[in-house]
Amino acid sequence: MTRASLDKQPHEVAAMFDDVAARYDITNDVLSLGQARQWRRAVADAVDARPGERVLDLAAGTGTSSLPFVTDGAYTVPCDFSLGMLSEGKQRHPWMPFTAGDATRLPFRDGAFDAVTISFGLRNVQDTDAALRELHRVTAPGGRVLICEFSHPTWAPFRTVYSEYLMRALPPVARAVSSSPDAYVYLAESIREWPDQPALARRLQKAGWSKVAWRNLTGGVVALHRGVRA
């Protein structure tokens, strides 16, 4: 497989995730040094899904990120554009309503959800601003968005160490544990190219979200951005 380039051609990115689907969750736990589970818990707490609410979990992959919302009593739709990820998720959780969808053209009506969230997926969308507008469109008035994405560490010395880990340590670790290590080289490069916390906040505001704010996790390695649809 040719590694997806940073211009994010959708068919290349989808194929990349198809290839890593079977071991994706395990690989993430290893490469994040065990932090991935804590980040998922932070997302669930921030979304604060309630019984009877409708939640869209975009870029849900195998559905691991969706399970906490289901546990909280919300009707949860895991959505992804990788058919390989959806197939793997359906095998694990056949009762979940997995849905194939492109983040820039979501197959849902206006105002369909009380909360929308995307974890570690916005970075892989070809048109980030279109995706933020689509999330806004399918959210009901008063509803909320929660974006969990890799970001920029706030402490300069740590930022340097983190960058070295991404580009030097991550690829050999990925070769040892992943079914498609080239995919993780792409992911490391895409993390380095991603906008910082204030820049993403501005893009949320431009897409129509109000009350935009963010919270750093693990010193800014990951950031949770939130907003409300007026």
PDB file of C-alpha atoms in Angstrom:
ATOM      1  CA  MET A   1       0.000   0.000   0.000  1.00  0.00           C
ATOM      2  CA  THR A   2       1.206   3.495  -0.843  1.00  0.00           C
ATOM      3  CA  ARG A   3       1.237   5.686   2.243  1.00  0.00           C
ATOM      4  CA  ALA A   4      -1.426   8.363   2.130  1.00  0.00           C
ATOM      5  CA  SER A   5       0.045  11.776   1.425  1.00  0.00           C
ATOM      6  CA  LEU A   6      -0.700  14.834   3.536  1.00  0.00           C
ATOM      7  CA  ASP A   7      -3.095  16.222   0.921  1.00  0.00           C
ATOM      8  CA  LYS A   8      -5.461  13.559   2.311  1.00  0.00           C
ATOM      9  CA  GLN A   9      -6.983  11.988  -0.786  1.00  0.00           C
ATOM     10  CA  PRO A  10     -10.059  10.285   0.713  1.00  0.00           C
ATOM     11  CA  HIS A  11      -9.634   6.945  -1.067  1.00  0.00           C
ATOM     12  CA  GLU A  12      -6.028   6.682   0.102  1.00  0.00           C
ATOM     13  CA  VAL A  13      -6.850   7.476   3.723  1.00  0.00           C
ATOM     14  CA  ALA A  14      -9.799   5.061   3.709  1.00  0.00           C
ATOM     15  CA  ALA A  15      -7.611   2.303   2.274  1.00  0.00           C
ATOM     16  CA  MET A  16      -4.962   3.007   4.902  1.00  0.00           C
ATOM     17  CA  PHE A  17      -7.472   2.557   7.723  1.00  0.00           C
ATOM     18  CA  ASP A  18      -8.924  -0.548   6.067  1.00  0.00           C
ATOM     19  CA  ASP A  19      -5.460  -2.096   6.308  1.00  0.00           C
ATOM     20  CA  VAL A  20      -4.956  -1.376  10.017  1.00  0.00           C
ATOM     21  CA  ALA A  21      -8.502  -2.105  11.219  1.00  0.00           C
ATOM     22  CA  ALA A  22      -7.898  -5.498  12.845  1.00  0.00           C
ATOM     23  CA  ARG A  23      -5.154  -4.301  15.211  1.00  0.00           C
ATOM     24  CA  TYR A  24      -5.954  -0.586  15.318  1.00  0.00           C
ATOM     25  CA  ASP A  25      -7.120  -0.366  18.951  1.00  0.00           C
ATOM     26  CA  ILE A  26      -4.250  -2.484  20.300  1.00  0.00           C
ATOM     27  CA  THR A  27      -1.681  -0.525  18.305  1.00  0.00           C
ATOM     28  CA  ASN A  28      -3.053   2.789  19.580  1.00  0.00           C
ATOM     29  CA  ASP A  29      -2.751   1.635  23.182  1.00  0.00           C
ATOM     30  CA  VAL A  30       0.902   0.713  22.617  1.00  0.00           C
ATOM     31  CA  LEU A  31       1.905   3.804  20.652  1.00  0.00           C
ATOM     32  CA  SER A  32       0.179   6.176  23.101  1.00  0.00           C
ATOM     33  CA  LEU A  33       1.997   4.515  26.011  1.00  0.00           C
ATOM     34  CA  GLY A  34      -1.349   3.602  27.524  1.00  0.00           C
ATOM     35  CA  GLN A  35      -2.795   7.114  27.333  1.00  0.00           C
ATOM     36  CA  ALA A  36      -5.427   6.324  24.679  1.00  0.00           C
ATOM     37  CA  ARG A  37      -7.849   4.833  27.195  1.00  0.00           C
ATOM     38  CA  GLN A  38      -7.553   7.852  29.475  1.00  0.00           C
ATOM     39  CA  TRP A  39      -8.194  10.152  26.521  1.00  0.00           C
ATOM     40  CA  ARG A  40     -11.331   8.195  25.601  1.00  0.00           C
ATOM     41  CA  ARG A  41     -12.579   8.533  29.167  1.00  0.00           C
ATOM     42  CA  ALA A  42     -11.936  12.284  29.069  1.00  0.00           C
ATOM     43  CA  VAL A  43     -13.957  12.508  25.849  1.00  0.00           C
ATOM     44  CA  ALA A  44     -16.867  10.616  27.388  1.00  0.00           C
ATOM     45  CA  ASP A  45     -16.829  12.885  30.451  1.00  0.00           C
ATOM     46  CA  ALA A  46     -16.716  16.018  28.288  1.00  0.00           C
ATOM     47  CA  VAL A  47     -19.536  14.896  25.973  1.00  0.00           C
ATOM     48  CA  ASP A  48     -21.604  14.035  29.063  1.00  0.00           C
ATOM     49  CA  ALA A  49     -24.111  11.955  27.090  1.00  0.00           C
ATOM     50  CA  ARG A  50     -27.467  11.509  28.806  1.00  0.00           C
ATOM     51  CA  PRO A  51     -30.146   8.833  28.556  1.00  0.00           C
ATOM     52  CA  GLY A  52     -32.311   9.367  25.495  1.00  0.00           C
ATOM     53  CA  GLU A  53     -29.911  11.740  23.736  1.00  0.00           C
ATOM     54  CA  ARG A  54     -28.752  11.117  20.186  1.00  0.00           C
ATOM     55  CA  VAL A  55     -24.971  11.106  19.749  1.00  0.00           C
ATOM     56  CA  LEU A  56     -22.985  10.978  16.521  1.00  0.00           C
ATOM     57  CA  ASP A  57     -19.528   9.495  16.921  1.00  0.00           C
ATOM     58  CA  LEU A  58     -17.738  10.415  13.713  1.00  0.00           C
ATOM     59  CA  ALA A  59     -14.551   8.590  12.689  1.00  0.00           C
ATOM     60  CA  ALA A  60     -15.671   5.934  15.166  1.00  0.00           C
ATOM     61  CA  GLY A  61     -13.612   3.194  13.554  1.00  0.00           C
ATOM     62  CA  THR A  62     -14.380  -0.109  15.252  1.00  0.00           C
ATOM     63  CA  GLY A  63     -16.766   1.519  17.714  1.00  0.00           C
ATOM     64  CA  THR A  64     -14.468   1.500  20.735  1.00  0.00           C
ATOM     65  CA  SER A  65     -14.922   5.249  21.163  1.00  0.00           C
ATOM     66  CA  SER A  66     -18.723   4.888  20.971  1.00  0.00           C
ATOM     67  CA  LEU A  67     -19.171   2.421  23.816  1.00  0.00           C
ATOM     68  CA  PRO A  68     -19.009   4.968  26.688  1.00  0.00           C
ATOM     69  CA  PHE A  69     -21.895   6.968  25.180  1.00  0.00           C
ATOM     70  CA  VAL A  70     -23.973   3.797  24.891  1.00  0.00           C
ATOM     71  CA  THR A  71     -23.165   2.968  28.505  1.00  0.00           C
ATOM     72  CA  ASP A  72     -24.386   6.438  29.477  1.00  0.00           C
ATOM     73  CA  GLY A  73     -27.761   5.654  27.879  1.00  0.00           C
ATOM     74  CA  ALA A  74     -27.504   7.646  24.632  1.00  0.00           C
ATOM     75  CA  TYR A  75     -28.586   6.361  21.230  1.00  0.00           C
ATOM     76  CA  THR A  76     -25.198   6.385  19.534  1.00  0.00           C
ATOM     77  CA  VAL A  77     -24.389   6.197  15.836  1.00  0.00           C
ATOM     78  CA  PRO A  78     -20.792   5.183  15.026  1.00  0.00           C
ATOM     79  CA  CYS A  79     -19.922   6.624  11.610  1.00  0.00           C
ATOM     80  CA  ASP A  80     -16.761   6.156   9.538  1.00  0.00           C
ATOM     81  CA  PHE A  81     -15.669   6.197   5.902  1.00  0.00           C
ATOM     82  CA  SER A  82     -13.398   3.155   6.226  1.00  0.00           C
ATOM     83  CA  LEU A  83     -15.433   0.083   5.340  1.00  0.00           C
ATOM     84  CA  GLY A  84     -12.701  -2.089   6.830  1.00  0.00           C
ATOM     85  CA  MET A  85     -13.074  -0.355  10.190  1.00  0.00           C
ATOM     86  CA  LEU A  86     -16.872  -0.621  10.055  1.00  0.00           C
ATOM     87  CA  SER A  87     -16.698  -4.316   9.171  1.00  0.00           C
ATOM     88  CA  GLU A  88     -14.350  -5.001  12.068  1.00  0.00           C
ATOM     89  CA  GLY A  89     -16.602  -3.015  14.412  1.00  0.00           C
ATOM     90  CA  LYS A  90     -19.738  -4.847  13.250  1.00  0.00           C
ATOM     91  CA  GLN A  91     -18.093  -8.176  14.003  1.00  0.00           C
ATOM     92  CA  ARG A  92     -17.278  -7.021  17.532  1.00  0.00           C
ATOM     93  CA  HIS A  93     -20.524  -5.147  18.247  1.00  0.00           C
ATOM     94  CA  PRO A  94     -23.225  -6.431  15.850  1.00  0.00           C
ATOM     95  CA  TRP A  95     -25.970  -4.548  17.692  1.00  0.00           C
ATOM     96  CA  MET A  96     -24.477  -1.085  17.057  1.00  0.00           C
ATOM     97  CA  PRO A  97     -25.847   0.997  14.119  1.00  0.00           C
ATOM     98  CA  PHE A  98     -22.557   1.408  12.229  1.00  0.00           C
ATOM     99  CA  THR A  99     -22.968   3.838   9.329  1.00  0.00           C
ATOM    100  CA  ALA A 100     -20.693   4.565   6.392  1.00  0.00           C
ATOM    101  CA  GLY A 101     -20.278   8.274   5.805  1.00  0.00           C
ATOM    102  CA  ASP A 102     -17.978  11.021   4.544  1.00  0.00           C
ATOM    103  CA  ALA A 103     -17.350  13.754   7.127  1.00  0.00           C
ATOM    104  CA  THR A 104     -17.814  16.439   4.474  1.00  0.00           C
ATOM    105  CA  ARG A 105     -21.189  15.033   3.280  1.00  0.00           C
ATOM    106  CA  LEU A 106     -22.828  13.344   6.246  1.00  0.00           C
ATOM    107  CA  PRO A 107     -25.839  11.098   5.513  1.00  0.00           C
ATOM    108  CA  PHE A 108     -28.012  12.601   8.253  1.00  0.00           C
ATOM    109  CA  ARG A 109     -30.763  15.192   8.337  1.00  0.00           C
ATOM    110  CA  ASP A 110     -30.321  18.690   9.756  1.00  0.00           C
ATOM    111  CA  GLY A 111     -30.378  18.827  13.554  1.00  0.00           C
ATOM    112  CA  ALA A 112     -30.426  15.036  13.958  1.00  0.00           C
ATOM    113  CA  PHE A 113     -28.125  14.857  17.011  1.00  0.00           C
ATOM    114  CA  ASP A 114     -27.906  16.357  20.475  1.00  0.00           C
ATOM    115  CA  ALA A 115     -24.132  15.873  20.558  1.00  0.00           C
ATOM    116  CA  VAL A 116     -21.515  15.215  17.896  1.00  0.00           C
ATOM    117  CA  THR A 117     -17.961  14.126  18.501  1.00  0.00           C
ATOM    118  CA  ILE A 118     -14.906  13.076  16.552  1.00  0.00           C
ATOM    119  CA  SER A 119     -11.729  11.663  18.104  1.00  0.00           C
ATOM    120  CA  PHE A 120      -8.440  11.550  16.222  1.00  0.00           C
ATOM    121  CA  GLY A 121     -10.243  11.736  12.894  1.00  0.00           C
ATOM    122  CA  LEU A 122     -10.653  15.390  11.929  1.00  0.00           C
ATOM    123  CA  ARG A 123      -6.957  15.507  11.076  1.00  0.00           C
ATOM    124  CA  ASN A 124      -7.551  12.908   8.359  1.00  0.00           C
ATOM    125  CA  VAL A 125     -10.422  14.688   6.610  1.00  0.00           C
ATOM    126  CA  GLN A 126      -9.562  16.290   3.286  1.00  0.00           C
ATOM    127  CA  ASP A 127     -11.564  19.481   3.997  1.00  0.00           C
ATOM    128  CA  THR A 128     -11.511  20.277   7.723  1.00  0.00           C
ATOM    129  CA  ASP A 129     -13.728  23.343   7.454  1.00  0.00           C
ATOM    130  CA  ALA A 130     -16.394  21.461   5.462  1.00  0.00           C
ATOM    131  CA  ALA A 131     -16.427  18.754   8.138  1.00  0.00           C
ATOM    132  CA  LEU A 132     -16.884  21.332  10.916  1.00  0.00           C
ATOM    133  CA  ARG A 133     -19.785  22.859   8.985  1.00  0.00           C
ATOM    134  CA  GLU A 134     -21.371  19.439   8.461  1.00  0.00           C
ATOM    135  CA  LEU A 135     -21.093  18.629  12.157  1.00  0.00           C
ATOM    136  CA  HIS A 136     -22.786  21.961  12.847  1.00  0.00           C
ATOM    137  CA  ARG A 137     -25.560  21.172  10.343  1.00  0.00           C
ATOM    138  CA  VAL A 138     -26.486  17.800  11.863  1.00  0.00           C
ATOM    139  CA  THR A 139     -26.487  19.151  15.445  1.00  0.00           C
ATOM    140  CA  ALA A 140     -29.731  20.348  16.973  1.00  0.00           C
ATOM    141  CA  PRO A 141     -29.933  23.933  18.301  1.00  0.00           C
ATOM    142  CA  GLY A 142     -28.394  23.956  21.768  1.00  0.00           C
ATOM    143  CA  GLY A 143     -26.454  20.806  20.939  1.00  0.00           C
ATOM    144  CA  ARG A 144     -22.735  20.432  21.409  1.00  0.00           C
ATOM    145  CA  VAL A 145     -19.587  19.335  19.629  1.00  0.00           C
ATOM    146  CA  LEU A 146     -16.519  17.738  21.170  1.00  0.00           C
ATOM    147  CA  ILE A 147     -13.363  17.276  19.133  1.00  0.00           C
ATOM    148  CA  CYS A 148     -10.484  15.229  20.507  1.00  0.00           C
ATOM    149  CA  GLU A 149      -7.351  15.579  18.418  1.00  0.00           C
ATOM    150  CA  PHE A 150      -3.610  15.469  18.699  1.00  0.00           C
ATOM    151  CA  SER A 151      -2.289  18.981  19.202  1.00  0.00           C
ATOM    152  CA  HIS A 152       0.802  20.921  20.243  1.00  0.00           C
ATOM    153  CA  PRO A 153       2.461  20.413  23.659  1.00  0.00           C
ATOM    154  CA  THR A 154       2.512  23.674  25.559  1.00  0.00           C
ATOM    155  CA  TRP A 155       5.958  23.277  27.189  1.00  0.00           C
ATOM    156  CA  ALA A 156       8.702  23.876  24.627  1.00  0.00           C
ATOM    157  CA  PRO A 157      11.257  21.289  25.923  1.00  0.00           C
ATOM    158  CA  PHE A 158       8.569  18.594  26.008  1.00  0.00           C
ATOM    159  CA  ARG A 159       7.381  19.634  22.547  1.00  0.00           C
ATOM    160  CA  THR A 160      10.862  18.898  21.188  1.00  0.00           C
ATOM    161  CA  VAL A 161      11.001  15.477  22.858  1.00  0.00           C
ATOM    162  CA  TYR A 162       7.504  14.665  21.603  1.00  0.00           C
ATOM    163  CA  SER A 163       8.377  15.599  18.035  1.00  0.00           C
ATOM    164  CA  GLU A 164      11.429  13.345  18.190  1.00  0.00           C
ATOM    165  CA  TYR A 165       9.261  10.470  19.459  1.00  0.00           C
ATOM    166  CA  LEU A 166       6.788  10.918  16.639  1.00  0.00           C
ATOM    167  CA  MET A 167       9.327  10.819  13.851  1.00  0.00           C
ATOM    168  CA  ARG A 168      12.007   8.513  15.281  1.00  0.00           C
ATOM    169  CA  ALA A 169      10.513   6.191  17.872  1.00  0.00           C
ATOM    170  CA  LEU A 170       6.997   5.761  16.551  1.00  0.00           C
ATOM    171  CA  PRO A 171       7.833   4.158  13.161  1.00  0.00           C
ATOM    172  CA  PRO A 172       9.922   1.262  14.573  1.00  0.00           C
ATOM    173  CA  VAL A 173       7.348   0.635  17.304  1.00  0.00           C
ATOM    174  CA  ALA A 174       4.623   0.627  14.654  1.00  0.00           C
ATOM    175  CA  ARG A 175       6.593  -1.895  12.595  1.00  0.00           C
ATOM    176  CA  ALA A 176       6.618  -4.211  15.595  1.00  0.00           C
ATOM    177  CA  VAL A 177       2.933  -4.036  16.509  1.00  0.00           C
ATOM    178  CA  SER A 178       0.964  -2.822  13.471  1.00  0.00           C
ATOM    179  CA  SER A 179      -0.239  -4.678  10.407  1.00  0.00           C
ATOM    180  CA  SER A 180       0.543  -1.584   8.298  1.00  0.00           C
ATOM    181  CA  PRO A 181       3.406   0.471   9.791  1.00  0.00           C
ATOM    182  CA  ASP A 182       3.502   2.933   6.865  1.00  0.00           C
ATOM    183  CA  ALA A 183       0.100   4.145   7.991  1.00  0.00           C
ATOM    184  CA  TYR A 184       1.579   5.271  11.285  1.00  0.00           C
ATOM    185  CA  VAL A 185       4.361   7.171   9.541  1.00  0.00           C
ATOM    186  CA  TYR A 186       1.614   9.119   7.753  1.00  0.00           C
ATOM    187  CA  LEU A 187      -0.209   9.645  11.058  1.00  0.00           C
ATOM    188  CA  ALA A 188       2.950  10.985  12.713  1.00  0.00           C
ATOM    189  CA  GLU A 189       3.515  13.406   9.836  1.00  0.00           C
ATOM    190  CA  SER A 190      -0.119  14.539   9.914  1.00  0.00           C
ATOM    191  CA  ILE A 191       0.139  15.281  13.646  1.00  0.00           C
ATOM    192  CA  ARG A 192       3.117  17.565  13.047  1.00  0.00           C
ATOM    193  CA  GLU A 193       1.220  19.440  10.326  1.00  0.00           C
ATOM    194  CA  TRP A 194      -1.982  19.928  12.349  1.00  0.00           C
ATOM    195  CA  PRO A 195      -2.892  23.453  13.565  1.00  0.00           C
ATOM    196  CA  ASP A 196      -2.392  24.366  17.191  1.00  0.00           C
ATOM    197  CA  GLN A 197      -5.142  24.836  19.762  1.00  0.00           C
ATOM    198  CA  PRO A 198      -6.040  28.514  19.088  1.00  0.00           C
ATOM    199  CA  ALA A 199      -6.015  27.936  15.310  1.00  0.00           C
ATOM    200  CA  LEU A 200      -8.479  25.050  15.542  1.00  0.00           C
ATOM    201  CA  ALA A 201     -10.684  27.092  17.874  1.00  0.00           C
ATOM    202  CA  ARG A 202     -10.857  29.848  15.240  1.00  0.00           C
ATOM    203  CA  ARG A 203     -11.894  27.313  12.598  1.00  0.00           C
ATOM    204  CA  LEU A 204     -14.708  26.073  14.843  1.00  0.00           C
ATOM    205  CA  GLN A 205     -15.951  29.621  15.280  1.00  0.00           C
ATOM    206  CA  LYS A 206     -15.776  30.225  11.533  1.00  0.00           C
ATOM    207  CA  ALA A 207     -17.918  27.113  10.985  1.00  0.00           C
ATOM    208  CA  GLY A 208     -20.648  28.628  13.162  1.00  0.00           C
ATOM    209  CA  TRP A 209     -19.968  27.140  16.594  1.00  0.00           C
ATOM    210  CA  SER A 210     -20.346  29.379  19.658  1.00  0.00           C
ATOM    211  CA  LYS A 211     -18.856  29.192  23.169  1.00  0.00           C
ATOM    212  CA  VAL A 212     -15.733  27.576  21.718  1.00  0.00           C
ATOM    213  CA  ALA A 213     -13.077  26.555  24.237  1.00  0.00           C
ATOM    214  CA  TRP A 214     -10.441  23.880  24.667  1.00  0.00           C
ATOM    215  CA  ARG A 215      -8.714  21.846  27.357  1.00  0.00           C
ATOM    216  CA  ASN A 216      -5.286  20.270  27.058  1.00  0.00           C
ATOM    217  CA  LEU A 217      -4.609  16.649  27.972  1.00  0.00           C
ATOM    218  CA  THR A 218      -1.149  15.187  28.604  1.00  0.00           C
ATOM    219  CA  GLY A 219       0.466  18.618  28.400  1.00  0.00           C
ATOM    220  CA  GLY A 220      -1.120  19.466  25.066  1.00  0.00           C
ATOM    221  CA  VAL A 221      -0.276  16.229  23.266  1.00  0.00           C
ATOM    222  CA  VAL A 222      -4.049  16.017  22.883  1.00  0.00           C
ATOM    223  CA  ALA A 223      -6.623  18.803  23.105  1.00  0.00           C
ATOM    224  CA  LEU A 224     -10.376  18.666  23.628  1.00  0.00           C
ATOM    225  CA  HIS A 225     -12.183  21.430  21.744  1.00  0.00           C
ATOM    226  CA  ARG A 226     -15.854  22.054  22.448  1.00  0.00           C
ATOM    227  CA  GLY A 227     -18.562  24.297  21.124  1.00  0.00           C
ATOM    228  CA  VAL A 228     -22.332  24.824  21.101  1.00  0.00           C
ATOM    229  CA  ARG A 229     -24.753  25.281  18.239  1.00  0.00           C
ATOM    230  CA  ALA A 230     -26.739  28.433  18.937  1.00  0.00           C
TER     231      ALA A 230
END
